[in-house]
Coordinates of N, CA, C and O and ligand atoms in Angstrom, one line a residue:
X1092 N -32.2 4.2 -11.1 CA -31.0 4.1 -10.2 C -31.4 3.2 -9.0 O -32.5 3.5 -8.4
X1093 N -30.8 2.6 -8.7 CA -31.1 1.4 -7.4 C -31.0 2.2 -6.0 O -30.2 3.1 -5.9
X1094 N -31.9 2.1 -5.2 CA -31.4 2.1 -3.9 C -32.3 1.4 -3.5 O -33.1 0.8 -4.2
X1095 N -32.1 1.3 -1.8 CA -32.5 0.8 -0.5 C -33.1 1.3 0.1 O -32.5 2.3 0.6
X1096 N -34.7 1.2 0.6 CA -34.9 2.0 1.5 C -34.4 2.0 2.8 O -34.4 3.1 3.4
X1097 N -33.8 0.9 3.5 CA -33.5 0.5 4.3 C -31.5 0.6 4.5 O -30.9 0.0 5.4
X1098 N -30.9 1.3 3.4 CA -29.6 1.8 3.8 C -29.4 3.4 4.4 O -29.9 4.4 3.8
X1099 N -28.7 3.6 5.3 CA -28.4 4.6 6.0 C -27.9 6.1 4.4 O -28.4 7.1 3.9
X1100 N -26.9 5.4 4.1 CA -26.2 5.8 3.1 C -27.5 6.6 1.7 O -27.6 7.8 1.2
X1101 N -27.9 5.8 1.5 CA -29.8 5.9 0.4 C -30.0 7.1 1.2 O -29.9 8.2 0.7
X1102 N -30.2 6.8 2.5 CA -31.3 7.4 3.3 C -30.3 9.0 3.0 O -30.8 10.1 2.6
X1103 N -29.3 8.8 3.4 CA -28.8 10.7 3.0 C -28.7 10.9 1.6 O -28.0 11.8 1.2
X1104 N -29.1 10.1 0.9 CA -28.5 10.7 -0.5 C -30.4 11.8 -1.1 O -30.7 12.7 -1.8
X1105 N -31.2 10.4 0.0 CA -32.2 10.9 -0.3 C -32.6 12.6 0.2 O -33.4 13.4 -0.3
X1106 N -31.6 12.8 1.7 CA -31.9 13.9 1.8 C -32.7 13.6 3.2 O -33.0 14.5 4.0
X1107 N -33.1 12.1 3.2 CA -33.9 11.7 4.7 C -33.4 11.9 5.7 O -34.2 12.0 6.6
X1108 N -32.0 12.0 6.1 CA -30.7 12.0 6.9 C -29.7 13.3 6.8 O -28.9 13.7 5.9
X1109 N -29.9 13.7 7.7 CA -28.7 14.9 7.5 C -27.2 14.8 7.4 O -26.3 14.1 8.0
X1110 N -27.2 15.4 6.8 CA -25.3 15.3 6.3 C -24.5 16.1 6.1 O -24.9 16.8 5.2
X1111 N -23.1 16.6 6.5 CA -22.5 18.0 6.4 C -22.0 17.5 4.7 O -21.6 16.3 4.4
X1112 N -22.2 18.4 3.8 CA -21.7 17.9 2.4 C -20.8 18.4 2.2 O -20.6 19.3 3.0
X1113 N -19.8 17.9 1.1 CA -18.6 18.1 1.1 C -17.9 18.2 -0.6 O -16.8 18.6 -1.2
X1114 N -19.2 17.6 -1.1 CA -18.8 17.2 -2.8 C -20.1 17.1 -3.0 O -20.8 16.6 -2.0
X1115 N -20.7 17.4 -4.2 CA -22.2 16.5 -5.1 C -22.1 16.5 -6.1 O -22.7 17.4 -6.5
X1116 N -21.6 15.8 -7.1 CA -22.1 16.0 -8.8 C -23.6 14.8 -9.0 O -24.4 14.6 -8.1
X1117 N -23.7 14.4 -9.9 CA -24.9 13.9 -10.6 C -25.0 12.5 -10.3 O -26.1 12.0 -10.2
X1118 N -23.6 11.8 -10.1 CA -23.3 10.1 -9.4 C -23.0 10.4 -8.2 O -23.7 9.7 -7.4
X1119 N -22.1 11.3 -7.6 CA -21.4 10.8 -6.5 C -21.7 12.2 -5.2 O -21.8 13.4 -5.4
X1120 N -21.7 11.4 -4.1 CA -21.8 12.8 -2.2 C -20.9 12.5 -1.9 O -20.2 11.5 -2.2
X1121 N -20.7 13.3 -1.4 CA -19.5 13.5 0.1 C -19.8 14.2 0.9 O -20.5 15.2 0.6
X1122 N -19.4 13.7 2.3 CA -19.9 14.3 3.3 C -18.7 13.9 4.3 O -17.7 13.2 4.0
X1123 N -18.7 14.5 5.6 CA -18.1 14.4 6.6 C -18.6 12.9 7.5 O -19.8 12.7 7.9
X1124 N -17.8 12.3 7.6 CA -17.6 10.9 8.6 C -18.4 11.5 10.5 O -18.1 12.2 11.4
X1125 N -19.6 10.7 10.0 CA -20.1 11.3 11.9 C -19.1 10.8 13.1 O -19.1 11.3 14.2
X1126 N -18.5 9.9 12.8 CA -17.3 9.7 13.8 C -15.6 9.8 13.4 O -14.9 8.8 13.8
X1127 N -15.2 10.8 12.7 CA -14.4 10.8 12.8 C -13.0 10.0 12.9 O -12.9 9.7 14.1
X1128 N -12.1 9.7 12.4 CA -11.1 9.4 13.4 C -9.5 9.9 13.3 O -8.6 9.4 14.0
X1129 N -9.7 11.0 12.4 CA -9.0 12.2 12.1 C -9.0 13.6 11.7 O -9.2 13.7 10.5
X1130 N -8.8 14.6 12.2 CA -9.2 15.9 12.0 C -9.5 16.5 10.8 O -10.0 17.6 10.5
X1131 N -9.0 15.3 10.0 CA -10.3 15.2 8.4 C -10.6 14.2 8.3 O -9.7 13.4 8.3
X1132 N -12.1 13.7 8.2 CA -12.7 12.5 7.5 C -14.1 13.1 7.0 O -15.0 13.8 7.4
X1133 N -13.7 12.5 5.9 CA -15.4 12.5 4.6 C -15.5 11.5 4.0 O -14.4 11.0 4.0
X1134 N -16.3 10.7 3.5 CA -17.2 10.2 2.8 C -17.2 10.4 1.9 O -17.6 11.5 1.6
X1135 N -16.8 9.3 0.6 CA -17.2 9.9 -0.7 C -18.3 8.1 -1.1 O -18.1 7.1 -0.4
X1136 N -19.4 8.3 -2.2 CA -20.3 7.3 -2.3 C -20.9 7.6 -3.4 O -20.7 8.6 -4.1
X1137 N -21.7 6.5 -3.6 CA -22.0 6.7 -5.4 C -23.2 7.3 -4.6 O -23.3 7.2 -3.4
X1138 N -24.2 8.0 -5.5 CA -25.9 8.0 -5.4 C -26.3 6.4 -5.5 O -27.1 5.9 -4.7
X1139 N -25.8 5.6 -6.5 CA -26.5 4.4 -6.8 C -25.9 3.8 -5.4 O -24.9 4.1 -4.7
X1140 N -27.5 2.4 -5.1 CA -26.7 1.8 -4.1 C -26.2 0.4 -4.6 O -26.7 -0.5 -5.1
X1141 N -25.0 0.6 -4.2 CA -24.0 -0.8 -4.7 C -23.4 -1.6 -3.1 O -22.4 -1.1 -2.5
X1142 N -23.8 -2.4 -2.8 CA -23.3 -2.9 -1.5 C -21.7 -2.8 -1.1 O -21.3 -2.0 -0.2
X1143 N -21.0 -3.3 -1.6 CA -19.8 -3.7 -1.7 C -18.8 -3.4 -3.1 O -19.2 -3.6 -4.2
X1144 N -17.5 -2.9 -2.7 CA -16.7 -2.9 -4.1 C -16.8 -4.0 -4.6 O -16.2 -4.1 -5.7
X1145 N -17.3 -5.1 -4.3 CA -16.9 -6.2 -4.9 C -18.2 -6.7 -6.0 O -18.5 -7.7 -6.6
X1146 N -18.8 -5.4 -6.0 CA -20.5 -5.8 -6.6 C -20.4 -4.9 -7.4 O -21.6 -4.4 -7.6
X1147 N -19.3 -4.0 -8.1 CA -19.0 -3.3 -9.3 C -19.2 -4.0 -10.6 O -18.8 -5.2 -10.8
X1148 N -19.7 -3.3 -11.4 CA -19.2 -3.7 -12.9 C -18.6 -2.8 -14.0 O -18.4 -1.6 -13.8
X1149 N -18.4 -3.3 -14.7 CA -17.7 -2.5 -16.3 C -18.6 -0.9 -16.0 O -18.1 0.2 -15.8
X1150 N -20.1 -1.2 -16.0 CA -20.8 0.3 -16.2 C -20.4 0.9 -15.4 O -20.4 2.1 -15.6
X1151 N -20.0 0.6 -14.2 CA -19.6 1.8 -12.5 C -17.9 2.2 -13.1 O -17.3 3.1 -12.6
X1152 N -17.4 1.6 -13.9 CA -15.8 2.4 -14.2 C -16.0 3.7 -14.7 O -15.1 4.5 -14.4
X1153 N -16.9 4.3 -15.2 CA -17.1 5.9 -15.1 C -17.3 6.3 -13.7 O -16.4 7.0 -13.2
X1154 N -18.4 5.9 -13.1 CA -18.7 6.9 -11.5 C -17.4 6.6 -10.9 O -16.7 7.6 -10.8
X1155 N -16.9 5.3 -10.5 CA -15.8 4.7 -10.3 C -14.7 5.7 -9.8 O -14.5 6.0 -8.7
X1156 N -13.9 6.2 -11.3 CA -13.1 7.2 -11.5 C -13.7 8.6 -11.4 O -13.0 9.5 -11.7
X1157 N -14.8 8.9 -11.0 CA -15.2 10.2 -10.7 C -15.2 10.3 -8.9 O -15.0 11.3 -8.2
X1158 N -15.5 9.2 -8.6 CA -15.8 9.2 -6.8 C -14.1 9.2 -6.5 O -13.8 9.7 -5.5
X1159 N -13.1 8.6 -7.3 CA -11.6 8.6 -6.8 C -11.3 10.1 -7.2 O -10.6 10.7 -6.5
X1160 N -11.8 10.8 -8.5 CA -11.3 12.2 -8.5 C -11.9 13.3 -7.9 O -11.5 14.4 -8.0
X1161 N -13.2 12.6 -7.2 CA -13.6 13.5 -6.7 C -13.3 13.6 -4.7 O -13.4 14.5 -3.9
X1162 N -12.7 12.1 -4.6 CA -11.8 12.6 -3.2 C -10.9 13.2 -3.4 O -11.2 14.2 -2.7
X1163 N -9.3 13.5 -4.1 CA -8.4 14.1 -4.4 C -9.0 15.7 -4.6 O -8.3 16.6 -4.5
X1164 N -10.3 15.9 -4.8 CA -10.8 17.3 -4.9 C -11.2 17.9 -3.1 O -11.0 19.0 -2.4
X1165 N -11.8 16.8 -2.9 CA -12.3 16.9 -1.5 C -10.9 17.3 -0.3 O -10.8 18.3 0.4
X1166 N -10.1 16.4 -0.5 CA -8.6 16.6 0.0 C -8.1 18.0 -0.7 O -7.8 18.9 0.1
X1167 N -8.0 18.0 -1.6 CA -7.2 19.6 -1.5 C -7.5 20.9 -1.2 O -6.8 21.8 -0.9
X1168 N -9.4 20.7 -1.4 CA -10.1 21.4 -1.1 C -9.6 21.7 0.7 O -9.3 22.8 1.0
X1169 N -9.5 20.7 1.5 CA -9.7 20.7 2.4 C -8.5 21.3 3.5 O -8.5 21.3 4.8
X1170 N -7.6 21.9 2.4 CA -6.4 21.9 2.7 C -5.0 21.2 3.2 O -4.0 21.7 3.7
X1171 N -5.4 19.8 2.6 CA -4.6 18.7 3.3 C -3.4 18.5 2.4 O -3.2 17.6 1.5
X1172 N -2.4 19.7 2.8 CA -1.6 20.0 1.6 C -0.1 19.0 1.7 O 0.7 19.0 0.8
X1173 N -0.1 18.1 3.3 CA 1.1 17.4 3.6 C 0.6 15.6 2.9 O 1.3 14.6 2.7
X1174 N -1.0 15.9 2.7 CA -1.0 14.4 1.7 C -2.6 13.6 2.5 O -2.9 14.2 3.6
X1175 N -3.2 12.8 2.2 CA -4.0 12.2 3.0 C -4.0 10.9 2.7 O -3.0 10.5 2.1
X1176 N -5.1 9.9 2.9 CA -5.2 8.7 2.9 C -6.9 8.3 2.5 O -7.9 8.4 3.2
X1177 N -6.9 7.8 1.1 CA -8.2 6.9 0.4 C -8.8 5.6 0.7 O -8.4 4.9 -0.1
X1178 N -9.4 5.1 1.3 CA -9.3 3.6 1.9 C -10.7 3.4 2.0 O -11.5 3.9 2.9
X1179 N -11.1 2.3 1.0 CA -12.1 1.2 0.7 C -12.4 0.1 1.2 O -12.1 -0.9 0.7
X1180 N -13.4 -0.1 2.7 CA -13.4 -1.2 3.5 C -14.1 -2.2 2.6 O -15.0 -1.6 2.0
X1181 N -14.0 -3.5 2.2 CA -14.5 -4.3 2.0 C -15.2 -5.5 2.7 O -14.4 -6.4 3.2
X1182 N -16.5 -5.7 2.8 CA -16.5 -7.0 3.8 C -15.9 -7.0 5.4 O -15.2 -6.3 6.1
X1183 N -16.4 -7.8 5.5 CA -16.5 -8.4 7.3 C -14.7 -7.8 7.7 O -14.4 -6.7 8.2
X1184 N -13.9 -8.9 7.4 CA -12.2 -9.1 7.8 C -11.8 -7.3 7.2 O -10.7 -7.1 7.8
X1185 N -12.1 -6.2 6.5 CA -11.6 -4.9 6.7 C -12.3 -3.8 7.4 O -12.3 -2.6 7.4
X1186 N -13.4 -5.0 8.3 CA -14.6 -4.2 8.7 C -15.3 -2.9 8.3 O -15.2 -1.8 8.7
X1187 N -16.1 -3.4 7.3 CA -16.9 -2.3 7.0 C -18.3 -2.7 7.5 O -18.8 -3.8 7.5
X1188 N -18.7 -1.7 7.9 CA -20.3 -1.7 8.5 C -21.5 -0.9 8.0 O -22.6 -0.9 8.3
X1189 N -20.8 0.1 6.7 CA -22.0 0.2 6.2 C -22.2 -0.4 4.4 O -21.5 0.1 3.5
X1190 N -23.2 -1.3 4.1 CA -23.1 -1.8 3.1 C -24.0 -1.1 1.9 O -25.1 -1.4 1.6
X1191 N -23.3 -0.1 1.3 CA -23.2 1.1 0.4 C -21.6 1.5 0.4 O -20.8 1.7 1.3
X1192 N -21.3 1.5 -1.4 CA -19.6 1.4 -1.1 C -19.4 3.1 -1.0 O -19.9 4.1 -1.5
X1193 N -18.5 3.0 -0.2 CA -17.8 4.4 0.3 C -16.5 4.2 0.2 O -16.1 3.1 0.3
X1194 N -15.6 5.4 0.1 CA -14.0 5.9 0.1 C -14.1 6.7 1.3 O -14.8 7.6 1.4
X1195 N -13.1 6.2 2.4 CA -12.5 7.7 3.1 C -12.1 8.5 3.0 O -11.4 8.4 2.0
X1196 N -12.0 9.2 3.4 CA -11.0 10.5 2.4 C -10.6 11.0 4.4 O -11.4 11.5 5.2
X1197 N -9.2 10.7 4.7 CA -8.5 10.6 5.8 C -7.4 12.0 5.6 O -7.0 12.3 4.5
X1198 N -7.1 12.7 6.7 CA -6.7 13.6 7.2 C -6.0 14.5 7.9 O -6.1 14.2 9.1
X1199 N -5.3 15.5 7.8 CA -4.7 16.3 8.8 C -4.2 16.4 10.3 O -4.2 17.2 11.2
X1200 N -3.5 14.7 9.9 CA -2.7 14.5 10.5 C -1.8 13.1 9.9 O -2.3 12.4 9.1
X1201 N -0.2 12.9 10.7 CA 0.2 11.6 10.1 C -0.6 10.5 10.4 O -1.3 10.1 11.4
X1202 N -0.3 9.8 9.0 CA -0.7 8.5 9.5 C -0.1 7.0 9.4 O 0.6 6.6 8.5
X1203 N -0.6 6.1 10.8 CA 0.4 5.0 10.5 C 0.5 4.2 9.3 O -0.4 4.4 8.5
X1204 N 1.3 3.3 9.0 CA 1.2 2.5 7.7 C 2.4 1.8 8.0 O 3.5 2.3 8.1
X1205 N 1.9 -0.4 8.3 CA 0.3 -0.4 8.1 C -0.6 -0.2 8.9 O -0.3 -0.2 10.1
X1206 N -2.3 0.1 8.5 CA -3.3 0.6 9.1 C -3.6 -0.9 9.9 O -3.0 -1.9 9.4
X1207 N -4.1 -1.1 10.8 CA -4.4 -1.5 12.1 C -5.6 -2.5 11.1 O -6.4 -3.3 11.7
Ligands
AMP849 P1 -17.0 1.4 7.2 O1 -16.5 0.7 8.4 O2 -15.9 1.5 6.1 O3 -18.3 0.7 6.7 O4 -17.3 2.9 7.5 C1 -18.6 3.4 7.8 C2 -18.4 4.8 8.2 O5 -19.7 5.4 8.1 C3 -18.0 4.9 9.7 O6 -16.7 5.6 9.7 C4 -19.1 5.7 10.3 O7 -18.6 6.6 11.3 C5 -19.8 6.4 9.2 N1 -21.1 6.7 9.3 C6 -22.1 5.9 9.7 N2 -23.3 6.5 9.7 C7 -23.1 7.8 9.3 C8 -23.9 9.0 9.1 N3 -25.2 9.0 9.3 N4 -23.3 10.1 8.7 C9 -21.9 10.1 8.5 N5 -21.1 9.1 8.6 C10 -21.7 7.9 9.1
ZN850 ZN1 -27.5 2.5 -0.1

């Protein structure tokens, strides 16, 4: 399995970095967003490190569909029973800053649309 020693994301999967968890199967973490920006946010991420959605292939369409079913788990788990919001930063222009792909899993409260 690929990683980085030098990705933050690696670095919790390794266990080097603390993390409130939220989900683990055999591909994919979840954890809680250290900053927040709704009264739910987590983290969902493969174990493998893949920079960017855009550096998927054919073999990641299994983890793929397990990290999107395993937000919808995380969400209802969480009791976010009026609905939440999944959102995949790509690259620079949807500002993502950490390069290890992640889903949001957004929260317990409305939200605008479109996102800012
Ligand atoms: P993005 O802008 O999509 O790359 O989002 C990166 C997210 O990672 C941000 O919401 C950060 O708050 C979050 N984040 C960065 N470092 C950590 C960490 N050590 N634990 C939990 N969340 C983190
Ligand atoms: Zn990584």
């Amino acid at each position: 399995m690929e990683t980085d020693k030098d990705c933050i994301f690696c670095k919790i999967v390794a266990g080097d970095i603390p993390a409130e968890k939220v989900y683990e199967d055999e591909k994919v973490l979840g954890f809680k967003d250290l900053n927040p920006v709704a009264p739910f946010h987590a983290l969902l991420i493969p174990k493998e490190h893949i920079a960017t959605l855009r550096d998927l292939h054919p073999e990641h369409d299994g983890m793929m569909g397990g990290l999107m079913r395993a937000a919808s788990e995380v969400a209802v788990k969480a009791g976010l029973d009026e609905g939440h919001r999944v959102v995949g930063n790509c690259l620079k222009a949807a500002g993502q800053e950490v390069y290890h792909i992640h889903l949001h899993v957004i929260g317990g409260r409305q939200l605008k649309w479109p996102p800012g």
